[in-house]
Short mmCIF file of C-alpha atoms in Angstrom, two decimals:
data_model
loop_
_atom_site.label_atom_id
_atom_site.label_comp_id
_atom_site.label_asym_id
_atom_site.label_seq_id
_atom_site.Cartn_x
_atom_site.Cartn_y
_atom_site.Cartn_z
CA UNK K 159 6.87 -8.23 18.08
CA UNK K 160 3.90 -8.82 15.34
CA UNK K 161 5.14 -7.96 12.32
CA UNK K 162 5.38 -8.86 8.36
CA UNK K 163 9.27 -10.35 7.19
CA UNK K 164 10.23 -10.21 3.99
CA UNK K 165 13.32 -11.55 3.06
CA UNK K 166 15.94 -10.41 1.18
CA UNK K 167 16.22 -6.78 1.75
CA UNK K 168 18.06 -6.24 -1.40
CA UNK K 169 19.01 -8.97 -4.33
CA UNK K 170 20.63 -7.79 -7.69
CA UNK K 171 20.21 -10.97 -10.32
CA UNK K 172 20.58 -11.55 -13.90
CA UNK K 173 17.65 -11.57 -16.47
CA UNK K 174 16.47 -15.31 -16.63
CA UNK K 175 17.39 -16.18 -13.45
CA UNK K 176 14.75 -17.64 -10.99
CA UNK K 177 14.09 -15.76 -7.94
CA UNK K 178 11.86 -16.03 -5.01
CA UNK K 179 10.86 -13.73 -2.59
CA UNK K 180 9.88 -14.80 1.21
CA UNK K 181 7.28 -13.30 3.42
CA UNK K 182 6.07 -14.29 6.71
CA UNK K 183 3.60 -12.88 8.98
CA UNK K 184 3.06 -13.83 13.13
CA UNK K 185 -0.41 -12.54 13.60
CA UNK K 186 -2.14 -15.52 11.94
CA UNK K 187 -3.83 -13.79 9.12
CA UNK K 188 -5.77 -14.67 6.90
CA UNK K 189 -5.51 -12.20 3.85
CA UNK K 190 -1.73 -11.26 2.17
CA UNK K 191 -0.59 -9.16 -0.72
CA UNK K 192 2.23 -8.35 -2.99
CA UNK K 193 2.77 -4.80 -3.91
CA UNK K 194 5.59 -3.42 -6.30
CA UNK K 195 6.73 0.42 -5.89
CA UNK K 196 7.83 2.71 -8.54
CA UNK K 197 8.36 6.11 -9.06
CA UNK K 198 5.38 8.06 -9.98
CA UNK K 199 2.80 4.77 -9.61
CA UNK K 200 2.51 4.45 -6.16
CA UNK K 201 2.32 0.60 -4.81
CA UNK K 202 0.21 -1.25 -7.63
CA UNK K 203 -1.00 -4.63 -6.60
CA UNK K 204 0.69 -8.02 -7.64
CA UNK K 205 -0.98 -10.96 -6.18
CA UNK K 206 -3.52 -11.50 -2.71
CA UNK K 207 -4.42 -14.17 -0.90
CA UNK K 208 -7.70 -14.54 1.42
CA UNK K 209 -6.23 -17.73 2.61
CA UNK K 210 -4.55 -20.63 2.27
CA UNK K 211 -4.34 -22.31 -1.23
CA UNK K 212 -6.62 -19.50 -2.17
CA UNK K 213 -4.87 -16.38 -4.84
CA UNK K 214 -5.94 -14.17 -7.19
CA UNK K 215 -4.29 -11.22 -9.31
CA UNK K 216 -4.06 -8.44 -8.53
CA UNK K 217 -3.48 -5.32 -11.41
CA UNK K 218 0.05 -6.19 -12.18
CA UNK K 219 0.45 -10.35 -12.23
CA UNK K 220 2.61 -10.54 -15.33
CA UNK K 221 5.67 -12.75 -14.59
CA UNK K 222 5.15 -13.64 -11.30
CA UNK K 223 4.00 -16.20 -9.31
CA UNK K 224 2.66 -17.10 -5.94
CA UNK K 225 1.68 -19.75 -3.85
CA UNK K 226 -0.09 -19.90 -0.17
CA UNK K 227 0.70 -23.35 0.96
CA UNK K 228 0.64 -22.26 4.79
CA UNK K 229 -1.66 -19.06 6.12
CA UNK K 230 1.58 -17.50 7.86
CA UNK K 231 3.61 -17.36 4.26
CA UNK K 232 3.40 -15.92 0.99
CA UNK K 233 6.26 -16.41 -1.04
CA UNK K 234 6.49 -14.08 -4.34
CA UNK K 235 7.87 -15.93 -7.64
CA UNK K 236 9.56 -14.52 -10.60
CA UNK K 237 10.15 -17.58 -12.78
CA UNK K 238 12.22 -15.60 -15.50
CA UNK K 239 13.04 -11.75 -14.09
CA UNK K 240 13.35 -9.23 -16.53
CA UNK K 241 14.78 -5.99 -16.25
CA UNK K 242 11.12 -4.60 -16.20
CA UNK K 243 10.72 -6.48 -12.71
CA UNK K 244 13.48 -3.99 -11.05
CA UNK K 245 11.31 -2.79 -8.72
CA UNK K 246 10.79 -2.29 -4.82
CA UNK K 247 8.33 -4.67 -3.57
CA UNK K 248 6.09 -4.86 -0.51
CA UNK K 249 4.31 -7.84 1.42
CA UNK K 250 1.19 -7.11 3.07
CA UNK K 251 -1.19 -8.81 5.47
CA UNK K 252 -4.63 -8.05 6.99
CA UNK K 253 -6.37 -9.88 9.68
CA UNK K 254 -9.63 -10.17 7.37
CA UNK K 255 -10.48 -10.60 3.56
CA UNK K 256 -12.39 -7.88 4.19
CA UNK K 257 -10.30 -5.55 6.10
CA UNK K 258 -11.55 -2.53 7.28
CA UNK K 259 -10.23 -0.66 10.66
CA UNK K 260 -7.53 -2.54 10.91
CA UNK K 261 -5.93 -1.72 7.49
CA UNK K 262 -2.90 -3.58 6.54
CA UNK K 263 0.77 -4.39 8.22
CA UNK K 264 3.08 -4.41 5.90
CA UNK K 265 6.96 -5.33 5.25
CA UNK K 266 9.88 -3.73 5.28
CA UNK K 267 10.41 -4.15 1.52
CA UNK K 268 13.05 -5.88 -1.12
CA UNK K 269 14.69 -4.06 -3.55
CA UNK K 270 14.97 -6.18 -6.56
CA UNK K 271 17.50 -5.16 -9.44
CA UNK K 272 17.51 -7.17 -12.57
CA UNK K 273 20.90 -7.07 -14.86
CA UNK R 21 -5.11 3.63 -15.67
CA UNK R 22 -4.64 5.26 -12.22
CA UNK R 23 -8.03 4.77 -10.36
CA UNK R 24 -7.12 7.15 -7.40
CA UNK R 25 -4.64 10.09 -9.01
CA UNK R 26 -3.24 11.65 -6.06
CA UNK R 27 -1.63 15.53 -6.23
CA UNK R 28 0.58 17.05 -5.73
CA UNK R 29 3.64 14.51 -6.51
CA UNK R 30 6.03 16.45 -3.54
CA UNK R 31 5.69 19.15 -1.45
CA UNK R 32 7.94 21.48 1.00
CA UNK R 33 6.63 23.46 4.16
CA UNK R 34 8.13 24.97 6.92
CA UNK R 35 7.36 23.85 10.40
CA UNK R 36 4.38 24.74 12.00
CA UNK R 37 2.47 24.87 8.48
CA UNK R 38 -0.52 22.68 7.26
CA UNK R 39 0.47 20.37 4.39
CA UNK R 40 -2.90 19.58 2.27
CA UNK R 41 -3.10 16.04 -0.14
CA UNK R 42 -5.53 15.59 -2.21
CA UNK R 43 -6.70 12.82 -4.16
CA UNK R 44 -9.49 12.13 -6.31
CA UNK R 45 -11.10 9.02 -7.08
CA UNK R 46 -13.96 7.67 -10.06
CA UNK R 47 -15.79 4.42 -9.11
CA UNK R 48 -18.26 5.17 -6.16
CA UNK R 49 -18.19 1.45 -5.28
CA UNK R 50 -14.85 2.34 -3.36
CA UNK R 51 -15.82 2.36 0.51
CA UNK R 52 -12.60 3.01 2.68
CA UNK R 53 -10.19 5.70 1.83
CA UNK R 54 -7.19 4.79 4.22
CA UNK R 55 -4.15 7.36 4.60
CA UNK R 56 -0.99 5.30 4.53
CA UNK R 57 2.14 7.13 5.96
CA UNK R 58 6.24 5.84 5.06
CA UNK R 59 9.72 6.42 6.05
CA UNK R 60 12.46 5.64 3.51
CA UNK R 61 13.79 2.50 4.23
CA UNK R 62 10.03 1.02 5.79
CA UNK R 63 6.61 0.24 4.46
CA UNK R 64 3.65 1.91 4.37
CA UNK R 65 1.48 2.21 7.60
CA UNK R 66 -1.90 3.21 8.25
CA UNK R 67 -2.57 6.47 9.47
CA UNK R 68 -6.48 7.74 9.59
CA UNK R 69 -9.31 6.25 7.66
CA UNK R 70 -12.54 7.30 6.92
CA UNK R 71 -15.88 6.26 5.52
CA UNK R 72 -17.90 7.57 2.78
CA UNK R 73 -20.82 8.29 4.68
CA UNK R 74 -18.16 11.43 6.76
CA UNK R 75 -17.30 14.54 5.70
CA UNK R 76 -14.60 14.71 8.51
CA UNK R 77 -12.08 12.70 10.76
CA UNK R 78 -10.00 13.78 12.95
CA UNK R 79 -6.99 11.79 14.66
CA UNK R 80 -4.60 14.46 16.99
CA UNK R 81 -3.00 16.91 14.17
CA UNK R 82 -4.49 14.54 10.60
CA UNK R 83 -7.72 15.19 9.52
CA UNK R 84 -9.49 13.76 6.38
CA UNK R 85 -11.85 16.07 4.49
CA UNK R 86 -13.96 14.16 2.47
CA UNK R 87 -16.37 15.12 -0.28
CA UNK R 88 -18.60 12.06 -1.74
CA UNK R 89 -20.45 14.46 -4.88
CA UNK R 90 -17.17 15.92 -5.91
CA UNK R 91 -15.31 12.40 -5.47
CA UNK R 92 -12.67 13.28 -3.66
CA UNK R 93 -10.74 13.75 -0.47
CA UNK R 94 -8.08 15.35 1.39
CA UNK R 95 -5.30 14.86 4.41
CA UNK R 96 -4.54 18.40 6.15
CA UNK R 97 -1.84 17.78 8.98
CA UNK R 98 -1.91 20.25 11.40
CA UNK R 99 1.04 22.07 12.78
CA UNK R 100 3.39 20.18 10.50
CA UNK R 101 6.97 18.95 11.97
CA UNK R 102 10.12 17.74 10.99
CA UNK R 103 8.95 14.29 12.06
CA UNK R 104 5.96 14.29 9.68
CA UNK R 105 8.48 14.30 6.39
CA UNK R 106 7.73 11.26 4.60
CA UNK R 107 5.68 10.00 1.68
CA UNK R 108 1.98 9.90 1.94
CA UNK R 109 -0.27 7.46 -0.52
CA UNK R 110 -3.83 8.02 -0.23
CA UNK R 111 -6.14 5.01 -1.32
CA UNK R 112 -9.19 3.81 -1.90
CA UNK R 113 -10.70 0.31 -0.84
CA UNK R 114 -13.56 -1.57 -2.75
CA UNK R 115 -15.57 -5.11 -1.61
CA UNK R 116 -15.57 -8.58 -3.74
CA UNK R 117 -16.05 -11.78 -3.58
CA UNK R 118 -12.10 -12.27 -3.12
CA UNK R 119 -11.69 -9.73 -0.89
CA UNK R 120 -11.14 -6.04 -0.39
CA UNK R 121 -8.99 -4.69 -2.68
CA UNK R 122 -6.34 -1.79 -1.74
CA UNK R 123 -5.96 0.83 -4.55
CA UNK R 124 -3.13 3.69 -4.10
CA UNK R 125 -2.92 7.05 -5.55
CA UNK R 126 0.96 7.87 -6.48
CA UNK R 127 1.93 8.98 -3.87
CA UNK R 128 2.96 12.52 -2.52
CA UNK R 129 6.59 13.00 -0.75
CA UNK R 130 6.14 15.85 1.89
CA UNK R 131 9.14 17.82 3.19
CA UNK R 132 8.88 19.68 6.35
CA UNK R 133 11.51 21.65 6.97
CA UNK R 134 12.41 23.13 10.70
#
């Protein structure tokens, strides 16, 4: 089944403890992206990647890191999480960097709580 | 700064009603306008999309109306059903050298009562 898989689905952590949220897609998509979803703010882009070893900042990149060493994986790294990073996170992928009719395929989300 | 403004924040209709969700944008470089539907516990899924050279697009019970001069677009759901209860996001895409950037509206939580 074509899908974007995120892990974990739920995570509670403490301030300052490094964590990684994994994202993997099995569709050979070029483009991958991370979004955070907060009430009243919609989805805001954190980082995106056009292809292997090519990443760029989105609208809210502060406090996050990403890497794209393989085409299928795009992990999101929080080196020193803070409470304002408590949010619902989504990974998405698209066949081409210039996405059009196919749209994005989203994962099921990771709910992160930083205490 | 929210580049795509969406309203209303929430909407309740009766079964068979026609909910309308509106979005407005400022950047005339946006060239693709998709709508996403999100059910609780799931990621958003592409519902329908339109390009700015078209004023209306219909897919089943879902219709996008697009007004390029007013920089506004809206989603209409005909004969709404309880199963349409979800959060709806409008979005706008802009081409860049690093690929398309998709900017989302704030979202509208739709409830369709039986």
